[in-house]
PDB file of C-alpha atoms in Angstrom:
ATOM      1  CA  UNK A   1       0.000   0.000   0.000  1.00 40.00           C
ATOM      2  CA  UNK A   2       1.781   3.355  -1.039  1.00 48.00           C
ATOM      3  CA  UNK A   3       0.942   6.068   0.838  1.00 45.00           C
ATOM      4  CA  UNK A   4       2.470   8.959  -0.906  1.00 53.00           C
ATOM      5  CA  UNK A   5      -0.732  11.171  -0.379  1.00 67.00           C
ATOM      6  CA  UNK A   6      -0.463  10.686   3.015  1.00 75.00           C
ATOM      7  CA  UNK A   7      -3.056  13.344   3.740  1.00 72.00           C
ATOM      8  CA  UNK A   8      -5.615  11.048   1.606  1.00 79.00           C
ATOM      9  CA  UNK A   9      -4.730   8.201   3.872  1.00 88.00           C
ATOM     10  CA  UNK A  10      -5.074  10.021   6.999  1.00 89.00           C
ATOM     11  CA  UNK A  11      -8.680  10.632   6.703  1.00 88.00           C
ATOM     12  CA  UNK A  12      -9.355   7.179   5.243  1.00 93.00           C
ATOM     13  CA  UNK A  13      -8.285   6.101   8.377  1.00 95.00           C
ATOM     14  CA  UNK A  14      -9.220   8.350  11.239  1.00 94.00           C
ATOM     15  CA  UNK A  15     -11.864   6.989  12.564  1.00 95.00           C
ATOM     16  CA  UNK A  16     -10.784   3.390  13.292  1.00 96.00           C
ATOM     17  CA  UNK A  17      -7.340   4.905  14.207  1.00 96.00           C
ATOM     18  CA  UNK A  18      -9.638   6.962  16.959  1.00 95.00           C
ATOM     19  CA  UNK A  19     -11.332   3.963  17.851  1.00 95.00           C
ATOM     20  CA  UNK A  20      -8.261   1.816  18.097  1.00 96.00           C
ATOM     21  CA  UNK A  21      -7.122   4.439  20.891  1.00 95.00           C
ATOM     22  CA  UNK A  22      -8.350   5.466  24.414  1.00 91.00           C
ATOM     23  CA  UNK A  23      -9.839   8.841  23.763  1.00 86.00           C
ATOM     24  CA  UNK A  24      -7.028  10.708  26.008  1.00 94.00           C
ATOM     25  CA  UNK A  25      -4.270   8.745  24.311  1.00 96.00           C
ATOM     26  CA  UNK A  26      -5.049   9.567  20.118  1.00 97.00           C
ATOM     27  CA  UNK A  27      -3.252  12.628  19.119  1.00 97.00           C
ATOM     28  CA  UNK A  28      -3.654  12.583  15.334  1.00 95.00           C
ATOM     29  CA  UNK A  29      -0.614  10.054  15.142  1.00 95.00           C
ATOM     30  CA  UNK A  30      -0.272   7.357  12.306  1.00 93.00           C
ATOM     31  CA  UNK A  31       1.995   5.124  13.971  1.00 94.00           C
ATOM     32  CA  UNK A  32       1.863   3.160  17.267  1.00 97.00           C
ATOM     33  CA  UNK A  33       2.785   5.273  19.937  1.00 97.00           C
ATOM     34  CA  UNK A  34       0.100   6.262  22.509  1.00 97.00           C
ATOM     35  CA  UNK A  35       0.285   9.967  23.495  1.00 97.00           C
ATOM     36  CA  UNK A  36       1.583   8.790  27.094  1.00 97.00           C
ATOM     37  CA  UNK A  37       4.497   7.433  25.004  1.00 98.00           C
ATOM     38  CA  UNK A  38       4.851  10.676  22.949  1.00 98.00           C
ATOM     39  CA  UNK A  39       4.965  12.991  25.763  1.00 98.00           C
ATOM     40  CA  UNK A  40       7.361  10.541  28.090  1.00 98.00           C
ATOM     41  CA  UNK A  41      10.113  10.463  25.154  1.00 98.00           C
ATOM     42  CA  UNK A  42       9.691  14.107  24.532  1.00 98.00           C
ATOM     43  CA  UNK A  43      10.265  14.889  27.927  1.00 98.00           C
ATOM     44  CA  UNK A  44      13.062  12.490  28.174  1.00 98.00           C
ATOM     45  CA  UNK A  45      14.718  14.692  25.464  1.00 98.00           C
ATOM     46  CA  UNK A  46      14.407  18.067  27.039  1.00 98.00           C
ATOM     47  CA  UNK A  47      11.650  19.298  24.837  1.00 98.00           C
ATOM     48  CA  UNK A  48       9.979  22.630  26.425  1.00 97.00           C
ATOM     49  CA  UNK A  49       9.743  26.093  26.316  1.00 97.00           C
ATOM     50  CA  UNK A  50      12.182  27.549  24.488  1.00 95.00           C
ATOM     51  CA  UNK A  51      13.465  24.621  23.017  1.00 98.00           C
ATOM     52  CA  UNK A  52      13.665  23.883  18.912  1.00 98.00           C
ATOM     53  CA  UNK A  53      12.363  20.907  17.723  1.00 98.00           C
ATOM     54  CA  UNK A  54      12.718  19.178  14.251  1.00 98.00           C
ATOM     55  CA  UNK A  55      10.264  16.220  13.215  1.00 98.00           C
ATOM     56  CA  UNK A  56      11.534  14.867  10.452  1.00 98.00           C
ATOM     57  CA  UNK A  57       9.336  12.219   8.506  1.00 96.00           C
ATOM     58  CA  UNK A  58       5.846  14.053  10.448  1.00 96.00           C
ATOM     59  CA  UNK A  59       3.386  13.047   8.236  1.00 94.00           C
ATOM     60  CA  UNK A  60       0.254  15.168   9.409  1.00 95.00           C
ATOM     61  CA  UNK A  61       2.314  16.195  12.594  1.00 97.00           C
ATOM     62  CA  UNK A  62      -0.538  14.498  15.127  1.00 97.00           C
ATOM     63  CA  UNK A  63       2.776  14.294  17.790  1.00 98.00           C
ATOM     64  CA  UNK A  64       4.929  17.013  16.628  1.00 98.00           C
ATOM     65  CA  UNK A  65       1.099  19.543  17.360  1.00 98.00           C
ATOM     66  CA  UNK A  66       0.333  17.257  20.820  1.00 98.00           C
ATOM     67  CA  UNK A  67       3.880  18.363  21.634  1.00 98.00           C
ATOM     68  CA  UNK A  68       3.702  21.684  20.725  1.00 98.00           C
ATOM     69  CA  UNK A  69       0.872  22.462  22.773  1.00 97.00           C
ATOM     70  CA  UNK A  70       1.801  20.570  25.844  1.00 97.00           C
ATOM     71  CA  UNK A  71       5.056  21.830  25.981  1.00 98.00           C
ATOM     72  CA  UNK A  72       5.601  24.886  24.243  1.00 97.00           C
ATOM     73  CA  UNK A  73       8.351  24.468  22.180  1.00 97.00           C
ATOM     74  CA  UNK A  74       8.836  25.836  18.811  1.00 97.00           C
ATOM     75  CA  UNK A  75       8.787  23.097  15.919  1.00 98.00           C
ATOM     76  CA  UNK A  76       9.225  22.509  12.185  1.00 98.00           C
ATOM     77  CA  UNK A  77       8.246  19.587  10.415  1.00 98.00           C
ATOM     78  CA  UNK A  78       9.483  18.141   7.732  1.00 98.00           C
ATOM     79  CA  UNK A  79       7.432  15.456   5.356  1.00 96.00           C
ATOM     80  CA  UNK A  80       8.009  14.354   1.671  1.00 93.00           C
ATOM     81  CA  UNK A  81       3.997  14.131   1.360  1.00 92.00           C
ATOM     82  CA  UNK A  82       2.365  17.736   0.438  1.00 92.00           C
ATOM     83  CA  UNK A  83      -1.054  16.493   1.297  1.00 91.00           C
ATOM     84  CA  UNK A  84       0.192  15.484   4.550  1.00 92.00           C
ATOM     85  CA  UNK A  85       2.133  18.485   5.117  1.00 95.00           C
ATOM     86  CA  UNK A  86      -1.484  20.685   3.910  1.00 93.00           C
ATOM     87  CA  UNK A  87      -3.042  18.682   6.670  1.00 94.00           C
ATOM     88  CA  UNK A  88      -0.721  19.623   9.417  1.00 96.00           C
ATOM     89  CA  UNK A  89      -0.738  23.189   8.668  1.00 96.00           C
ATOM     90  CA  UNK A  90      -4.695  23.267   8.507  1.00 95.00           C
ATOM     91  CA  UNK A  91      -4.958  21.248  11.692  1.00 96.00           C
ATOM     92  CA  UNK A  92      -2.320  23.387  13.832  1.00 97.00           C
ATOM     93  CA  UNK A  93      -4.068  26.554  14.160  1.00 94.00           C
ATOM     94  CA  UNK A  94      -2.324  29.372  15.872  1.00 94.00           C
ATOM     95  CA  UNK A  95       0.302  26.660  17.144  1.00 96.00           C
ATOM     96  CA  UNK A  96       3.335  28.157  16.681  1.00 94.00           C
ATOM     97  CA  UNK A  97       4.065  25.311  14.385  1.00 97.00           C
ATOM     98  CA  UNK A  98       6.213  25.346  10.939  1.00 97.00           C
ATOM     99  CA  UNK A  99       6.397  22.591   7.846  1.00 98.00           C
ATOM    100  CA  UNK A 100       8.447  22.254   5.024  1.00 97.00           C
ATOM    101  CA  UNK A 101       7.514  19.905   1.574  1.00 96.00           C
ATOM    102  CA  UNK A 102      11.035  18.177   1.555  1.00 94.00           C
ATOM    103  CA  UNK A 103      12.725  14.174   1.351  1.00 94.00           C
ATOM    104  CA  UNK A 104      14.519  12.669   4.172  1.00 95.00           C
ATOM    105  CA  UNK A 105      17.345  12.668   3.637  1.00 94.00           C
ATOM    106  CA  UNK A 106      18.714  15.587   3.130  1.00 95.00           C
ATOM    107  CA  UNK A 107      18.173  16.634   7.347  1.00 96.00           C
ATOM    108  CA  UNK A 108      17.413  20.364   7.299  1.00 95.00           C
ATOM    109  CA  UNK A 109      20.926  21.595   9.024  1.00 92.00           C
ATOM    110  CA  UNK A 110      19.800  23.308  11.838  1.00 86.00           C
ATOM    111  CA  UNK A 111      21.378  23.708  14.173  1.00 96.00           C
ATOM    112  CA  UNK A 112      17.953  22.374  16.554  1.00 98.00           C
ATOM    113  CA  UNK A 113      18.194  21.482  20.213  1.00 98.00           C
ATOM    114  CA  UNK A 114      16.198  17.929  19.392  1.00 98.00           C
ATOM    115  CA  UNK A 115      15.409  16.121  15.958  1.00 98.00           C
ATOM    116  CA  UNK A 116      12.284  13.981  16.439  1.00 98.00           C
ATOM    117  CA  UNK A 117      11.933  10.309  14.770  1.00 98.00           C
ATOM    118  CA  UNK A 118       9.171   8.925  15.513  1.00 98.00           C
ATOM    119  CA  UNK A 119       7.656   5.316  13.763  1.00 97.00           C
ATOM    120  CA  UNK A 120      10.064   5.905  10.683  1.00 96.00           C
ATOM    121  CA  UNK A 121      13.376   4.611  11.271  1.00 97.00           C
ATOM    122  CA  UNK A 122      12.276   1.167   9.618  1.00 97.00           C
ATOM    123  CA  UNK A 123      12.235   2.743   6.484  1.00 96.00           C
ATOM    124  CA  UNK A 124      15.728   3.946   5.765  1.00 97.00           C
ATOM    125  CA  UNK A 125      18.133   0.798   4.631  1.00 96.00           C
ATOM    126  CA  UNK A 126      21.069   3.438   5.272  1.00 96.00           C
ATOM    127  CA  UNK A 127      20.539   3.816   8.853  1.00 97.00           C
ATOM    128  CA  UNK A 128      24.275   5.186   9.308  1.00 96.00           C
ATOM    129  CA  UNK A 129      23.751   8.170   6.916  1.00 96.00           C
ATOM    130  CA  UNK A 130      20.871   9.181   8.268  1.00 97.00           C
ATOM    131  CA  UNK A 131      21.969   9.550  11.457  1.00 98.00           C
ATOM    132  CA  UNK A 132      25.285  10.595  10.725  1.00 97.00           C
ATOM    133  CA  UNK A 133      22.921  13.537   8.974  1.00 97.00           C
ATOM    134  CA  UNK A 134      20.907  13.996  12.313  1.00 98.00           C
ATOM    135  CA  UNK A 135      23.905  14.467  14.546  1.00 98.00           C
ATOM    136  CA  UNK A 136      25.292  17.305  12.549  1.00 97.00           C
ATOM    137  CA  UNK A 137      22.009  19.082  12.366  1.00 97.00           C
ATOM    138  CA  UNK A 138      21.857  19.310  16.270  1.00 98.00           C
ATOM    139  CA  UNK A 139      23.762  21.677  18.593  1.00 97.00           C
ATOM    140  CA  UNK A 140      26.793  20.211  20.756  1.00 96.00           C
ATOM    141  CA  UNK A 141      24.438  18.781  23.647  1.00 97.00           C
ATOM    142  CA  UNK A 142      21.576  18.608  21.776  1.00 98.00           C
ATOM    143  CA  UNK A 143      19.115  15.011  21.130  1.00 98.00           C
ATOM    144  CA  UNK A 144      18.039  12.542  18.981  1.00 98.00           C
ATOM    145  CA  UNK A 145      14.355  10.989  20.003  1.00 98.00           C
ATOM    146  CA  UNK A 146      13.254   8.104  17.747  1.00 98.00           C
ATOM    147  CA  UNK A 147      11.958   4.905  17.776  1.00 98.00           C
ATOM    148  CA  UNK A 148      13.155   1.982  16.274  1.00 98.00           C
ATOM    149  CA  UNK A 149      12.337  -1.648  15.240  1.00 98.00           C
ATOM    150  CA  UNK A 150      15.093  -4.350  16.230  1.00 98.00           C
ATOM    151  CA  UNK A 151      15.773  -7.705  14.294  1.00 98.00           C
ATOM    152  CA  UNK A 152      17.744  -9.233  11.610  1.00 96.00           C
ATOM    153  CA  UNK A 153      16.891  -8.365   8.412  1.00 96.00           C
ATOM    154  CA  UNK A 154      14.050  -9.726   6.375  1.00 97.00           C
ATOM    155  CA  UNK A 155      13.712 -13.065   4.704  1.00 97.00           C
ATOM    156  CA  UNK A 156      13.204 -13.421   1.001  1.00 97.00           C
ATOM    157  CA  UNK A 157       9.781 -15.578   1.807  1.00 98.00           C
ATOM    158  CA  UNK A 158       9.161 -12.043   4.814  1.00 98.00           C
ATOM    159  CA  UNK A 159       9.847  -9.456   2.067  1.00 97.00           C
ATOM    160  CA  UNK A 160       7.665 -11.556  -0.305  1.00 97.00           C
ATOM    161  CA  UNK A 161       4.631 -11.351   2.149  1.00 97.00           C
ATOM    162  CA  UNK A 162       5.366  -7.769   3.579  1.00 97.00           C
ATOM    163  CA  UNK A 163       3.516  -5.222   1.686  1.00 95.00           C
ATOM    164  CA  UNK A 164       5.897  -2.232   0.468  1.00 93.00           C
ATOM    165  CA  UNK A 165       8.725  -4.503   1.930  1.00 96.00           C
ATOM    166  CA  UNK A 166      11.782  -1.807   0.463  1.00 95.00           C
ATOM    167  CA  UNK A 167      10.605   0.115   3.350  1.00 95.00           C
ATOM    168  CA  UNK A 168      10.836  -2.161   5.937  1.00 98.00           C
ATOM    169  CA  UNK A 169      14.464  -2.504   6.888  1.00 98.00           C
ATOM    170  CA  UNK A 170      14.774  -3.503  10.554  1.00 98.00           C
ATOM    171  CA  UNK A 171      18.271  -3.990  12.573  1.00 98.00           C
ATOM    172  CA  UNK A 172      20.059  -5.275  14.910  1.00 97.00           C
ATOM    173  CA  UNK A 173      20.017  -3.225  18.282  1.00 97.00           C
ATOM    174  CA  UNK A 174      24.351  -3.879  18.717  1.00 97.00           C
ATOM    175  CA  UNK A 175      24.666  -2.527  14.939  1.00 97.00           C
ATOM    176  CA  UNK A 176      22.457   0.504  15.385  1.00 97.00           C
ATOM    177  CA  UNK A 177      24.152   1.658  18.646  1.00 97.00           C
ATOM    178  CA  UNK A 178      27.329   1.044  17.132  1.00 97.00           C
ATOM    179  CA  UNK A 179      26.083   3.661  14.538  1.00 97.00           C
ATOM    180  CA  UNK A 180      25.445   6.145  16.829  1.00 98.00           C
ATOM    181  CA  UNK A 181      28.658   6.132  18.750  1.00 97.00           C
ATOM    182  CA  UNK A 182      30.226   6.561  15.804  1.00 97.00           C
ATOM    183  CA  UNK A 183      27.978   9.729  15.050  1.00 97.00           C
ATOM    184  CA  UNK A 184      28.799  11.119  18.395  1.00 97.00           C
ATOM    185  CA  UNK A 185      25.199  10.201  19.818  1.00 98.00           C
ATOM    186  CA  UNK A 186      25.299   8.617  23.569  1.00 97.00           C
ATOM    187  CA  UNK A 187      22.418   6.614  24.248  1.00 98.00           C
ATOM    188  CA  UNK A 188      20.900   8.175  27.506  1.00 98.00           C
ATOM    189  CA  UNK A 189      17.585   6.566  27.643  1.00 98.00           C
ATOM    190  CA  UNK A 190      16.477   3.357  26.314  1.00 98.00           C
ATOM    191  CA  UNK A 191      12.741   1.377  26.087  1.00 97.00           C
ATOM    192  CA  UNK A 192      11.610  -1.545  25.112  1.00 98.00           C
ATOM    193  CA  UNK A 193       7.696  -1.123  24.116  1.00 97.00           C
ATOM    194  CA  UNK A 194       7.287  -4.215  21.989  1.00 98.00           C
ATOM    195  CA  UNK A 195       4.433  -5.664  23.982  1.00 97.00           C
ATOM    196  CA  UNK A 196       2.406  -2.156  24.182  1.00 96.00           C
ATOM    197  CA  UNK A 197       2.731  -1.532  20.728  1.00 98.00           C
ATOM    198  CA  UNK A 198       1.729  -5.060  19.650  1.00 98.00           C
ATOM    199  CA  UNK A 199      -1.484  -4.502  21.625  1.00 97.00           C
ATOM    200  CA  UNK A 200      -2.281  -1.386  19.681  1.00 97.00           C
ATOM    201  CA  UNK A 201      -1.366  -2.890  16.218  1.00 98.00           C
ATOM    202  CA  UNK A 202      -3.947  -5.808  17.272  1.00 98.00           C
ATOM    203  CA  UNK A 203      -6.728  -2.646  18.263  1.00 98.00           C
ATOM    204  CA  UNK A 204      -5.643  -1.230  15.491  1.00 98.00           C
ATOM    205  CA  UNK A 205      -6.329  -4.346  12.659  1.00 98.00           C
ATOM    206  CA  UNK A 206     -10.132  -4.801  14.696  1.00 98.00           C
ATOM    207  CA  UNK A 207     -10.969  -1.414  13.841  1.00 97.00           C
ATOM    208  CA  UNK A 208      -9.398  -1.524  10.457  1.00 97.00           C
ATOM    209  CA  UNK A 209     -11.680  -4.818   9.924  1.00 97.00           C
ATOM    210  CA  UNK A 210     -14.922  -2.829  10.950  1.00 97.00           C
ATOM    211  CA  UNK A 211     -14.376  -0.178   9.121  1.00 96.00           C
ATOM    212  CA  UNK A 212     -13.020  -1.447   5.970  1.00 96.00           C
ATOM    213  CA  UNK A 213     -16.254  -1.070   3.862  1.00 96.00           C
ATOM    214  CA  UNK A 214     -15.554   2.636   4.539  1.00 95.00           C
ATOM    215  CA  UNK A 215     -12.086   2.651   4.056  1.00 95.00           C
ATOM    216  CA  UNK A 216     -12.204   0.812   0.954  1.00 95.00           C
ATOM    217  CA  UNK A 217     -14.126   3.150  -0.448  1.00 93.00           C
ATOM    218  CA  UNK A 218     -11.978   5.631   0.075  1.00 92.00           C
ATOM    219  CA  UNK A 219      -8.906   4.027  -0.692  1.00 92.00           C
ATOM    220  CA  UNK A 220      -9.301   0.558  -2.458  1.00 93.00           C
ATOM    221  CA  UNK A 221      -9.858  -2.714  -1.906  1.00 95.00           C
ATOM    222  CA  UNK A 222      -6.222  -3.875  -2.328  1.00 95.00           C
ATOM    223  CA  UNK A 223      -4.996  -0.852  -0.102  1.00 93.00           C
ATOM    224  CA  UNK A 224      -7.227  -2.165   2.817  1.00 96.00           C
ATOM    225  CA  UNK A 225      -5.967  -5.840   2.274  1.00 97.00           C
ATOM    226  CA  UNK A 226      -2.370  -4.634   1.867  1.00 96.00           C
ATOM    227  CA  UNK A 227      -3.064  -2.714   5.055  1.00 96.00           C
ATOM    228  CA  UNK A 228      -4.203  -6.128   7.108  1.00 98.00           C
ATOM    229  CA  UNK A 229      -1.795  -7.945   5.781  1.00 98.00           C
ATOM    230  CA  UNK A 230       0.329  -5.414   7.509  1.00 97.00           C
ATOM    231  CA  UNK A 231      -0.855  -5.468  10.566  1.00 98.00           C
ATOM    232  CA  UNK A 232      -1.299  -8.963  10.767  1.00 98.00           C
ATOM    233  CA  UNK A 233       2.205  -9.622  10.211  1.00 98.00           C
ATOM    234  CA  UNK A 234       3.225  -7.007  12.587  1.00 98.00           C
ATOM    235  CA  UNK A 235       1.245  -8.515  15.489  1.00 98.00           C
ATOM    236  CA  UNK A 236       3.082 -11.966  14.745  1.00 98.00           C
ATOM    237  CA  UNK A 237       6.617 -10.688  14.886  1.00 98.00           C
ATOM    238  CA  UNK A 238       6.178  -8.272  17.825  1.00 98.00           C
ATOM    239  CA  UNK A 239       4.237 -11.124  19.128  1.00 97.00           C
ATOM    240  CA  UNK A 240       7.270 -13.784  19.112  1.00 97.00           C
ATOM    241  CA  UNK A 241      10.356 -11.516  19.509  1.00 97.00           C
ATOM    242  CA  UNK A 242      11.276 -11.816  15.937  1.00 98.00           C
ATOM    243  CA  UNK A 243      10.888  -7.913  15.449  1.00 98.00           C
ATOM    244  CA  UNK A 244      11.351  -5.747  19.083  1.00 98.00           C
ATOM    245  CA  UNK A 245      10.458  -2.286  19.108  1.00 98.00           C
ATOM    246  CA  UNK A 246      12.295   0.386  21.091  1.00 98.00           C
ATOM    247  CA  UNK A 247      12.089   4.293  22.023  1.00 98.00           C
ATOM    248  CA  UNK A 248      15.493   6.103  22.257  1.00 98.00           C
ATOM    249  CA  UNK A 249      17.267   9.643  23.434  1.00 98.00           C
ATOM    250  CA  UNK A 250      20.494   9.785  22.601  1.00 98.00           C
ATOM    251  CA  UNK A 251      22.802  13.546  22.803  1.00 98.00           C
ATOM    252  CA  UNK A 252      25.188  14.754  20.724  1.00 97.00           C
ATOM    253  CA  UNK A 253      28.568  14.220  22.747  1.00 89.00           C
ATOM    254  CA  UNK A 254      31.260  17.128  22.943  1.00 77.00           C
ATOM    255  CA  UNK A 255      33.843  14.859  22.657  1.00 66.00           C
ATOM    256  CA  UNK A 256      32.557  13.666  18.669  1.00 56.00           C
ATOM    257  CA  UNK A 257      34.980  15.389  16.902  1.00 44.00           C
ATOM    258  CA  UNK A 258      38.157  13.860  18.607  1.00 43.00           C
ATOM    259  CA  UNK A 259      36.355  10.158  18.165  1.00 48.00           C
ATOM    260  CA  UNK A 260      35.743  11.066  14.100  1.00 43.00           C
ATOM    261  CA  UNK A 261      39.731  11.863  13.885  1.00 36.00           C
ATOM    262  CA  UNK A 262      40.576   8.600  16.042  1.00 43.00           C
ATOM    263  CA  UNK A 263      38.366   7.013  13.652  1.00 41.00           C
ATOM    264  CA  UNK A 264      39.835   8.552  10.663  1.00 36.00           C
ATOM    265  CA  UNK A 265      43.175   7.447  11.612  1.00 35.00           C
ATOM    266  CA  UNK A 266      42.514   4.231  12.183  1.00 37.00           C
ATOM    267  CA  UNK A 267      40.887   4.074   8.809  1.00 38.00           C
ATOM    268  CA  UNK A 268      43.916   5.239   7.272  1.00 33.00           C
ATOM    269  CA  UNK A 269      46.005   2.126   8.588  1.00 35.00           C
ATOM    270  CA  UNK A 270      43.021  -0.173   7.424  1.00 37.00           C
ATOM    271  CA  UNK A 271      40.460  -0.728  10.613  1.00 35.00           C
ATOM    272  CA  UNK A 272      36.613  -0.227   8.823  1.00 36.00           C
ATOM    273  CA  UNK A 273      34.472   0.546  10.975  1.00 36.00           C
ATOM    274  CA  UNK A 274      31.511  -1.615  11.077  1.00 35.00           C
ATOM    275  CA  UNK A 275      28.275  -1.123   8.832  1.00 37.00           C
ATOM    276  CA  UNK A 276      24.787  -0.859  10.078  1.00 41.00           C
ATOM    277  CA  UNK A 277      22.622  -2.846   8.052  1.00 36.00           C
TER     278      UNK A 277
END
């Protein structure tokens, strides 16, 4: 199911996504954090008052606006999707909330006090780049909030039965920290919420299922059975540990630009570092 009018998407599937939730935990957000979640990682990060925020990948912005209100920092979000982004800007108001039309990578360069992830990391294969990107958008000090989904990487018969299975790259929780020490990000929080969200993708795929004459209407038969197939594979891996899913602040250490010359160096006499994949 390809989603590049997000916005379009977003209303097909409001209503079961507001079902799916407690009242006081839907925000507006398309993945499968609750707004408890949103607001603990934010919070975690430093995000308040006088703080800048980037959300990259913020589809209609349902956390990046929760945030914003809550906590009064200022924002931009960033989404490849203009129907998405059209969405966001109609539904913030007088937030003082600002979006920009633009792919992921490039990372606007900032500098920003935190750059927000959220639900998106599975879809960039070059995990390394992109968050080689992120750390040199944010100020010496500043975070990286995201979350993340943790495995090996997908079977030929797994990418076969995934639905829009290029964007579905998972990894390995030792290769993705290694990533971000050598980016200069220090891990200084770290959750596993793979039995919470596999709870809400299973609320999610009943709602889905009573509302899909409705959806399909609005979006296909094939995008609704694409979107079950989702789920339903989802709920089996989160299920039995084959996919975990974690939230994560890391900050931008001082000492990053002495590690990238020790790295350098030892480079030069013929010690790669190691990939993420």
């Amino acid at each position: 199911m390809r989603q590049d009018e997000r916005g379009h998407f977003d209303q097909a599937l409001r209503g079961a996504r507001m079902t799916a939730h407690d009242p006081d935990e839907f925000v507006g957000q398309e993945g499968l954090m609750r707004a408890g979640e949103i607001l603990e990682l934010a919070r975690r990060a430093g995000i308040g008052p006088g703080v800048s925020v980037l959300d990259l990948c913020c589809g209609v912005a349902g956390p990046g606006r929760f945030l914003t209100a809550e906590l009064g920092n200022s924002y931009l979000g960033v989404d490849y999707s203009a129907s998405a982004i059209d969405l966001a800007r109609e539904r913030a108001g007088d937030l003082p909330c600002r979006f920009e039309v633009s792919h992921v990578p490039p990372v606007p360069p900032g500098p920003f006090d935190v750059v927000l992830l959220l639900e998106t990391m599975l879809a960039f294969a070059d995990k390394e780049g992109l968050v080689r990107e992120v750390s040199a958008a944010l100020r010496p000090g500043g975070r990286f909030a995201f979350t993340v989904e943790e495995g090996r990487p997908l079977t030929d018969a797994e990418r076969e039965a995934m639905p829009d299975a290029d964007t579905v790259w998972p990894v390995a929780l030792p290769d993705l920290l290694a990533c971000l020490e050598r980016v200069g990000l220090e891990v200084t929080w770290i959750q596993e919420c793979s039995r919470h969200h596999q709870a809400v993708v299973e609320s999610l795929l009943a709602a889905f299922v009573a509302d899909g004459r409705s959806i399909a209407e609005r979006v296909g038969h094939l995008a609704l059975e694409e979107l079950l197939v989702a789920h339903r594979l989802w709920s089996g891996w989160l299920k039995d540990g084959r996919v975990r899913k974690f939230a994560v602040v890391t900050r931008r250490s001082s000492g990053h630009a002495r590690r990238s010359a020790r790295h350098a160096s030892m480079n030069r006499v013929g010690v790669p570092p190691r990939p993420c994949t």
